[in-house]
Short mmCIF file of C-alpha atoms and ligand atoms in Angstrom, two decimals:
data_model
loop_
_atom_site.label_atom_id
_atom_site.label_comp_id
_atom_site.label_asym_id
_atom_site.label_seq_id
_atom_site.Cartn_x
_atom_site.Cartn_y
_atom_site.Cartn_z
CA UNK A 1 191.01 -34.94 144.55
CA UNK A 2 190.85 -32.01 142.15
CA UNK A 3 187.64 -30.26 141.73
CA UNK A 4 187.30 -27.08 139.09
CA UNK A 5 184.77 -24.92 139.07
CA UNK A 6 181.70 -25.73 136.98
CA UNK A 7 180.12 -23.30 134.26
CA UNK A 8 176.95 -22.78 136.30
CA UNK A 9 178.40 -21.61 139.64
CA UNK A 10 180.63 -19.51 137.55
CA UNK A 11 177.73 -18.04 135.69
CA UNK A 12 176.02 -18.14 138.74
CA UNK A 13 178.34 -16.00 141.04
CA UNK A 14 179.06 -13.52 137.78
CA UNK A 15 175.10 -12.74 137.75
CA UNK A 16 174.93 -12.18 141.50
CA UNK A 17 177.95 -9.15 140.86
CA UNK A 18 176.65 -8.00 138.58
CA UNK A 19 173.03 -7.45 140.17
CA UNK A 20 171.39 -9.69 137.50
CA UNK A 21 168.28 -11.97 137.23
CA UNK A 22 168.15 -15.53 136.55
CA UNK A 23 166.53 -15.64 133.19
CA UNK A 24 169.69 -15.51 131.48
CA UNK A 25 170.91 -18.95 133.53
CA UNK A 26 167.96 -20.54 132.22
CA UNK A 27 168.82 -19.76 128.72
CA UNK A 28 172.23 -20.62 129.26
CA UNK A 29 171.36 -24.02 130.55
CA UNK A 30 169.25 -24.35 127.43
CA UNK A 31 172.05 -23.68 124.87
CA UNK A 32 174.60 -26.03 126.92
CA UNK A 33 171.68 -28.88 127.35
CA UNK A 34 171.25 -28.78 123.54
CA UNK A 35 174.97 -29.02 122.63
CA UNK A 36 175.89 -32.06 125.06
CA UNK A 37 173.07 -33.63 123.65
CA UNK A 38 174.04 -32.37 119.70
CA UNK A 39 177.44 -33.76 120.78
CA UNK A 40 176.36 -37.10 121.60
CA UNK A 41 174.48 -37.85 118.54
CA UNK A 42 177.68 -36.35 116.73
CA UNK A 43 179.99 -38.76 118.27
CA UNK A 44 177.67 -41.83 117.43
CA UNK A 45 176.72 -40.45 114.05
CA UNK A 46 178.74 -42.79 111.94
CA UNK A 47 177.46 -45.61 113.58
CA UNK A 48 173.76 -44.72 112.92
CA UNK A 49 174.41 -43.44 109.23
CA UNK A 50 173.69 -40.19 110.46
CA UNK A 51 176.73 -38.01 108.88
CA UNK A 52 175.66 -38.79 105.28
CA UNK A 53 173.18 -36.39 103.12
CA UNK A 54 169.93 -35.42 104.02
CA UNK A 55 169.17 -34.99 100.24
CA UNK A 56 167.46 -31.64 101.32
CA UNK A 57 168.56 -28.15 99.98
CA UNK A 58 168.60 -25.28 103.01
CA UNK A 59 167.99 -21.88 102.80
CA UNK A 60 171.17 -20.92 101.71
CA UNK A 61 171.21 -23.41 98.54
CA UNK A 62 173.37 -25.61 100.11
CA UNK A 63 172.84 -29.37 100.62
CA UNK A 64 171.42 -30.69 103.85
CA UNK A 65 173.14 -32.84 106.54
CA UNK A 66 171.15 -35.22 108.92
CA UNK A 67 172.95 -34.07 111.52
CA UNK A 68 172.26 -30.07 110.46
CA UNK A 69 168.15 -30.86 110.86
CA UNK A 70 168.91 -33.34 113.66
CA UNK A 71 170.87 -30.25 115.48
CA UNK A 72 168.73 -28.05 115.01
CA UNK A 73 165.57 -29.77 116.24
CA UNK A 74 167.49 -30.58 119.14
CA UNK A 75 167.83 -26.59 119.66
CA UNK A 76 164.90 -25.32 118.80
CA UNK A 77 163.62 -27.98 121.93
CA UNK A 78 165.71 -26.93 124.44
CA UNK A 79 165.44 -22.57 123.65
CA UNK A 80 161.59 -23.48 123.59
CA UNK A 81 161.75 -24.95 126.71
CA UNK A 82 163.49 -22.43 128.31
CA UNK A 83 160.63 -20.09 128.44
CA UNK A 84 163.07 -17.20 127.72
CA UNK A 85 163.38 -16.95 123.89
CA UNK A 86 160.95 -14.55 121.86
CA UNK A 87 162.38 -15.42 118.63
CA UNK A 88 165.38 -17.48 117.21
CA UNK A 89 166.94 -17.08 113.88
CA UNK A 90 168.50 -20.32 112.41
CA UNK A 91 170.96 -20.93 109.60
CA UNK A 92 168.37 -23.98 108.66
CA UNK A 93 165.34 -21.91 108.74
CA UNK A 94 164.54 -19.33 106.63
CA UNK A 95 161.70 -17.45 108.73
CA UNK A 96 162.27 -16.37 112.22
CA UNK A 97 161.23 -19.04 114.63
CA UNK A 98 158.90 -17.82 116.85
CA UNK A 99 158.75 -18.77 120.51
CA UNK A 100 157.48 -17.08 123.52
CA UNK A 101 156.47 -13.90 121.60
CA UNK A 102 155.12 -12.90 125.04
CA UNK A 103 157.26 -13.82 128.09
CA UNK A 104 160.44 -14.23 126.61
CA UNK A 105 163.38 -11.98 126.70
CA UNK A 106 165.94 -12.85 124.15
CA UNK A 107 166.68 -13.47 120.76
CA UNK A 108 168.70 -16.33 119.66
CA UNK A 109 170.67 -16.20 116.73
CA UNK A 110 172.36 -19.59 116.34
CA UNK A 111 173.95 -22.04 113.69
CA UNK A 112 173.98 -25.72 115.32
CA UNK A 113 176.58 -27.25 112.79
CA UNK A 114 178.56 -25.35 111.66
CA UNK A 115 181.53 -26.73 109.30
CA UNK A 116 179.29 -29.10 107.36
CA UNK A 117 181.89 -30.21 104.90
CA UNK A 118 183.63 -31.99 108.45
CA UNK A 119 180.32 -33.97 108.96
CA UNK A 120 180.74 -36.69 106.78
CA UNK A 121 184.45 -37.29 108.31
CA UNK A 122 183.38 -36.76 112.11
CA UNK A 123 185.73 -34.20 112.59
CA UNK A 124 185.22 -30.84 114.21
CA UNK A 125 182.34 -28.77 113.85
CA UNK A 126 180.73 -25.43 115.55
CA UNK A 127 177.53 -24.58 117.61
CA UNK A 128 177.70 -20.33 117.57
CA UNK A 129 175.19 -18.42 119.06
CA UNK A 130 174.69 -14.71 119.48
CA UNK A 131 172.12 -13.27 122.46
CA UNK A 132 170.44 -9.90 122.54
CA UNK A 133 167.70 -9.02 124.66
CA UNK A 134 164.42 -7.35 124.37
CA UNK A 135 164.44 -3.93 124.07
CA UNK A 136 162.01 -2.89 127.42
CA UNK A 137 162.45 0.93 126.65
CA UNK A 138 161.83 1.87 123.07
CA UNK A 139 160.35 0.10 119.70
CA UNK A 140 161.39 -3.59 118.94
CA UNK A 141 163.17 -3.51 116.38
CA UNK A 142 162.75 -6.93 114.22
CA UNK A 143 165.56 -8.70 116.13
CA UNK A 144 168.58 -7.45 113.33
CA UNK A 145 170.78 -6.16 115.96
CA UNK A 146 174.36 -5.10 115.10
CA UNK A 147 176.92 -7.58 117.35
CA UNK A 148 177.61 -4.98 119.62
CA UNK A 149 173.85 -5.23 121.25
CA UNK A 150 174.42 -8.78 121.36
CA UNK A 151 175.03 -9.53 125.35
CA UNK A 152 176.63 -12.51 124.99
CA UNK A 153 178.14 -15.11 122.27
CA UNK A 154 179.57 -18.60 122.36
CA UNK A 155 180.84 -21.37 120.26
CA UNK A 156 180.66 -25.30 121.04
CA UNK A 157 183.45 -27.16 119.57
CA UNK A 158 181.51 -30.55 118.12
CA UNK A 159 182.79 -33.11 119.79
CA UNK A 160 185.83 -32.08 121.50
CA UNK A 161 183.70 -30.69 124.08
CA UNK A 162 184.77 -27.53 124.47
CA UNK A 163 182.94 -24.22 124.98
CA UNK A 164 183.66 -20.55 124.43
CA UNK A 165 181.71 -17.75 125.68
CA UNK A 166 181.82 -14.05 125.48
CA UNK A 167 180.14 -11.91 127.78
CA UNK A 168 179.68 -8.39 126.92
CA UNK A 169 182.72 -5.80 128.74
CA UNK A 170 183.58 -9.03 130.98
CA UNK A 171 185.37 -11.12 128.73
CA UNK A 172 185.78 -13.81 126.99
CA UNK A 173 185.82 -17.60 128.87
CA UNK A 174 186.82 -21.08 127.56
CA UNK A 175 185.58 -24.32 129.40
CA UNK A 176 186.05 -27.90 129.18
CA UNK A 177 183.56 -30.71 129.43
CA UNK A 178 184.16 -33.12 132.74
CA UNK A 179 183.59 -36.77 133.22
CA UNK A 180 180.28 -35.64 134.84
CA UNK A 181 179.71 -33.44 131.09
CA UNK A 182 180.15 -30.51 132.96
CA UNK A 183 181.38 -27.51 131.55
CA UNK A 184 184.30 -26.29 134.06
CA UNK A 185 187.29 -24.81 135.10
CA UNK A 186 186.67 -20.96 133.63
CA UNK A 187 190.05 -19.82 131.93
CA UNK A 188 189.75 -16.01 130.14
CA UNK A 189 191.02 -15.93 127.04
CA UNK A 190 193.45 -13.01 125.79
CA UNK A 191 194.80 -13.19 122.12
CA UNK A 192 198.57 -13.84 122.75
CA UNK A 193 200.98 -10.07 122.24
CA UNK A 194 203.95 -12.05 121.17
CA UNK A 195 203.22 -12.85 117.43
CA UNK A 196 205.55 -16.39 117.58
CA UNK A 197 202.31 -18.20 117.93
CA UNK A 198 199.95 -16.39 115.18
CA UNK A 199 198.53 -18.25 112.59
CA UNK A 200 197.11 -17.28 109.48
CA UNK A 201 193.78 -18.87 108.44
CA UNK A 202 191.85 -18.87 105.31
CA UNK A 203 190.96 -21.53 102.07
CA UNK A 204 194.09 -21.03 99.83
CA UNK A 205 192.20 -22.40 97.26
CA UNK A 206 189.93 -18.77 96.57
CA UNK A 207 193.75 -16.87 97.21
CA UNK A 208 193.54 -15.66 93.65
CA UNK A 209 189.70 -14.62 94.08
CA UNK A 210 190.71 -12.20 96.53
CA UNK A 211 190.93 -8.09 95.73
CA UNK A 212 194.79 -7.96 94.47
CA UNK A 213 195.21 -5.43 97.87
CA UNK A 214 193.96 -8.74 100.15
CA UNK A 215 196.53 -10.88 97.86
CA UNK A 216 199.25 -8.76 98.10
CA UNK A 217 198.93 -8.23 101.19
CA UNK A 218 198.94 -11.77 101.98
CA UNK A 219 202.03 -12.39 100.28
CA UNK A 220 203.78 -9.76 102.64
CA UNK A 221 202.95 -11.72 105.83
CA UNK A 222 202.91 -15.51 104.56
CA UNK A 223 206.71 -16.12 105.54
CA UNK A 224 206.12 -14.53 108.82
CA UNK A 225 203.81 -16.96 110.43
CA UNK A 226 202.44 -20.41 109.74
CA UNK A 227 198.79 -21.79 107.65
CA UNK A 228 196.41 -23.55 109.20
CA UNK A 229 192.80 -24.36 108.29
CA UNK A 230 190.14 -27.04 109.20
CA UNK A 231 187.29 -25.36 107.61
CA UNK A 232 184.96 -25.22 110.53
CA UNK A 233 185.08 -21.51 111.53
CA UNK A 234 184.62 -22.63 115.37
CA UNK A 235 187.68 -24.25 115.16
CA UNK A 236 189.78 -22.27 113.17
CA UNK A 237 188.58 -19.39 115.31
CA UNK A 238 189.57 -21.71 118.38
CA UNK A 239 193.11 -21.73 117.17
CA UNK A 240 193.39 -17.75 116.64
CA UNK A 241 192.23 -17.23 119.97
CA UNK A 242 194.27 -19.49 121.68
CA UNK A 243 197.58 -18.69 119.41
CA UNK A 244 196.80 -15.36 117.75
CA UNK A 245 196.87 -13.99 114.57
CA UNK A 246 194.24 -13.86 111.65
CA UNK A 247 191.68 -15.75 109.98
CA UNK A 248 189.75 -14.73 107.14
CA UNK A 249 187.20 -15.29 104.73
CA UNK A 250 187.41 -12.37 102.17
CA UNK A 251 184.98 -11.63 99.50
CA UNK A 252 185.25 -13.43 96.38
CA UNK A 253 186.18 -10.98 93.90
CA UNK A 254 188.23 -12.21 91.04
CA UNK A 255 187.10 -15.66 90.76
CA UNK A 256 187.78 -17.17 86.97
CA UNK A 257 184.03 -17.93 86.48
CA UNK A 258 182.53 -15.12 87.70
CA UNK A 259 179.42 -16.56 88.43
CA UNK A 260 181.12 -17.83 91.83
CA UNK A 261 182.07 -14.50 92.93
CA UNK A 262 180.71 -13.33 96.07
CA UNK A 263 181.23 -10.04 96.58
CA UNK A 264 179.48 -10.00 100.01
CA UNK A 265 181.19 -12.81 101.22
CA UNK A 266 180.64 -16.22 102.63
CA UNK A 267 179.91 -16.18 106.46
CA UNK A 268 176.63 -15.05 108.11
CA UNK A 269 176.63 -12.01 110.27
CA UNK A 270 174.08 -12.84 112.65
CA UNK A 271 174.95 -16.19 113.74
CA UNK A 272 178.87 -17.11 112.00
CA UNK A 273 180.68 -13.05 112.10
CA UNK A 274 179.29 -11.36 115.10
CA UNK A 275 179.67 -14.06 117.40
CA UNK A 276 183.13 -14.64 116.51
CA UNK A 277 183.87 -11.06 116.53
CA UNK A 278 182.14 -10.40 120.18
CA UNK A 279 184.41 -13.29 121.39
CA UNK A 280 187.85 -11.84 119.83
CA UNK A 281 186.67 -8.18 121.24
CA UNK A 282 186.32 -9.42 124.48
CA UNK A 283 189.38 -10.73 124.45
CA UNK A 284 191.62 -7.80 123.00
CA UNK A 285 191.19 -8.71 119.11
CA UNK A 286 189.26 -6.95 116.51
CA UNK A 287 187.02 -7.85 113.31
CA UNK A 288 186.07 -6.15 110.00
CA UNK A 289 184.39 -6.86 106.69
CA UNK A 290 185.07 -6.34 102.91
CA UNK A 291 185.08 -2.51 103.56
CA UNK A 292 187.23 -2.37 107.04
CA UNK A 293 183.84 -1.72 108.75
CA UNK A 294 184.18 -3.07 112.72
CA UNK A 295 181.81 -6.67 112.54
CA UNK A 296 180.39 -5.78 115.42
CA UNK A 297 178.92 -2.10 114.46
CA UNK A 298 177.57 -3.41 111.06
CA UNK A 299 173.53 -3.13 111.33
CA UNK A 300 171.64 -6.10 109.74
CA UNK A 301 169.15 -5.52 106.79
CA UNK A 302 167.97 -9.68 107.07
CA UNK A 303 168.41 -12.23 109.02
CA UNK A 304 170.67 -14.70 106.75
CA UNK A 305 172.74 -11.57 105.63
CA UNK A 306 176.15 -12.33 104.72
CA UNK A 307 179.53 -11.28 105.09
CA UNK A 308 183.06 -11.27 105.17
CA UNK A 309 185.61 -11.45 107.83
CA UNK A 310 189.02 -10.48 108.62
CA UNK A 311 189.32 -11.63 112.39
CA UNK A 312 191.96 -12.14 114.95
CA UNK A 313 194.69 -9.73 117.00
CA UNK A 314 194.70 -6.43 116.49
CA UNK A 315 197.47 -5.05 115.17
CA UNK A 316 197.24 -7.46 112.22
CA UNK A 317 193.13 -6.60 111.79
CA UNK A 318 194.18 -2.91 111.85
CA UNK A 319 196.57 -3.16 109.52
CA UNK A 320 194.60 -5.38 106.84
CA UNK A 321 191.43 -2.93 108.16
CA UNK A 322 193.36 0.16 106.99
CA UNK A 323 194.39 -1.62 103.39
CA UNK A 324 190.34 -2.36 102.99
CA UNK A 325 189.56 1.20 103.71
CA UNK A 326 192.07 2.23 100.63
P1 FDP B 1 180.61 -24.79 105.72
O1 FDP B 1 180.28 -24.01 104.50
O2 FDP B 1 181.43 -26.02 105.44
O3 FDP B 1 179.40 -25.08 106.59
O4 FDP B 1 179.57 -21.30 107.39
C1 FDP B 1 180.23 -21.85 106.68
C2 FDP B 1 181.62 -22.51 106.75
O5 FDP B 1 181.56 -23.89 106.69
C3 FDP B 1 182.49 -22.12 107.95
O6 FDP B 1 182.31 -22.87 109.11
C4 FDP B 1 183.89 -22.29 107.42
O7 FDP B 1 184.80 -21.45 108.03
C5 FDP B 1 183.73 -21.96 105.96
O8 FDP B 1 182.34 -22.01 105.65
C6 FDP B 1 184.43 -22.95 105.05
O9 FDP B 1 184.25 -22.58 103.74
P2 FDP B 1 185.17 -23.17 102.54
O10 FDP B 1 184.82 -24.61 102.43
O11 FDP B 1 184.75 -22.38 101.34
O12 FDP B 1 186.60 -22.94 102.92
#
């Protein structure tokens, strides 16, 4: 028989070298106990009439799923639970949640569906989180920290059952779920050199709402590789890190009602663009917004703050980066 190893003794063994405590397993085991169990209401959704509308609005103005408030009371459980979480910040809850204001360590900034035009249709759909810890030295500082104080940052793939984790300067890791619904068999991710594979990912549909630079930039590399999008940033992003190249969701610029422009973007920092960008850093690739600023330096001003994102390999992110610097 084959055995591979599982996600705890490899988080286990990478705590012990690096001198750490345990509080961070127990947190971990939170996150992954709350997305088997997400998953598993996901894959019987249909059948329950869960998938539909929740006929709520959410913070963001945007209709609510069952399966968004069903995923995130599922989360909210488990990081309670843990003991370990002074505050989370939710994409379905406006106010930070608080937690153990006292004991805990972390902050958890997480989006349990992500994708939410996929949940009627069962398909793919993210869990992203991004973990910082208290700061024990100075000042707390309201819990908006920049990606790059984030010590970890993973994304579930709903229900494929697959899970990506970034750890900070020790790389990025993909698992896959076992008969048993273990996470194993650790593989580190490295966005592919040889640019065969790349991909480029974004909704064609805004392509003419995008700054003419983005556009005609985009026209320059369009014969060079191939499209693909899902519209479920995990697994879009899955594909770029696996394959390499690009995706993006630029700011909304030149939209013919210009009521729908969004200048700063679609995707969330906190819990959608930092968490993505940690996990392409950590694995050689790169991420900037609107104004070629690195993702992961950019320091919050509120917890739902938005963005948007040019992330994948490097050279490509440089090269778009330099174009959005003018
Ligand atoms: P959605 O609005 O469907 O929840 O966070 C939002 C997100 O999905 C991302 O997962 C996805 O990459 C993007 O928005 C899709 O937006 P479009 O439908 O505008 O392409």
């Amino acid at each position: 028989m084959r055995f591979e190893q599982t996600f705890m003794n490899f988080i286990l063994h990478h705590q012990e070298k690096h001198n750490r405590t345990y509080h961070f397993l127990i947190l971990m085991d939170a996150l992954i106990s709350a997305a088997k169990h997400i998953q598993q209401y996901y894959l019987t959704g249909a059948l329950r009439g869960d998938l539909g509308l929740a006929g709520g609005v959410n913070v963001q103005g945007e209709d609510t799923m069952r399966m968004d408030q069903i995923a995130e009371e599922i989360t909210i459980h488990y990081l309670r639970s843990s003991g370990r979480v002074i505050h989370a910040i939710s994409e379905e809850s406006e106010e930070i949640i608080a937690m153990d204001t006292e004991g805990g360590r972390y902050f958890v900034y997480f989006d349990p569906l992500d994708g939410s035009s996929n949940v009627s249709h069962g398909l793919p759909v993210g869990f992203l989180f991004g973990i910082a810890k208290r700061n024990l030295d100075g000042r707390e500082d309201g819990h908006l920290r920049p990606g790059k104080d984030y010590i970890a940052a993973g994304m579930f793939v709903i229900p494929t059952g697959i899970f990506t984790l970034a750890l900070k300067d020790s790389g990025t890791w993909r698992f896959h779920i076992d008969e048993t619904m273990n996470f194993v068999k650790p593989i580190r991710m490295m966005l592919p050199e040889d640019s065969k594979t790349w991909e480029l990912s974004f909704n064609e549909a805004n392509r003419c709402s995008f700054a003419k630079a983005v556009q005609t930039w985009i026209a320059q590399k369009e014969s060079e590789y191939t499209f693909r999008y899902l519209g479920a940033l995990a697994g879009d992003f899955h594909r770029i890190l696996s394959n390499g190249g690009i995706f993006m969701y630029p700011a909304i610029v030149n939209h013919p009602k210009p009521e729908k422009n969004r200048p700063q973007g679609k995707l969330r920092l906190m819990y959608e663009a930092a968490v993505v960008a940690l996990m392409c850093h950590e694995a050689g690739g790169d991420a900037v917004d609107e104004a070629g600023i690195p993702i992961l330096e950019i320091q919050p001003r509120e917890y739902h703050q938005r963005t948007a994102l040019y992330v994948g390999s490097k050279s490509l992110v440089d090269e778009i980066a330099q174009i959005l610097r003018g």
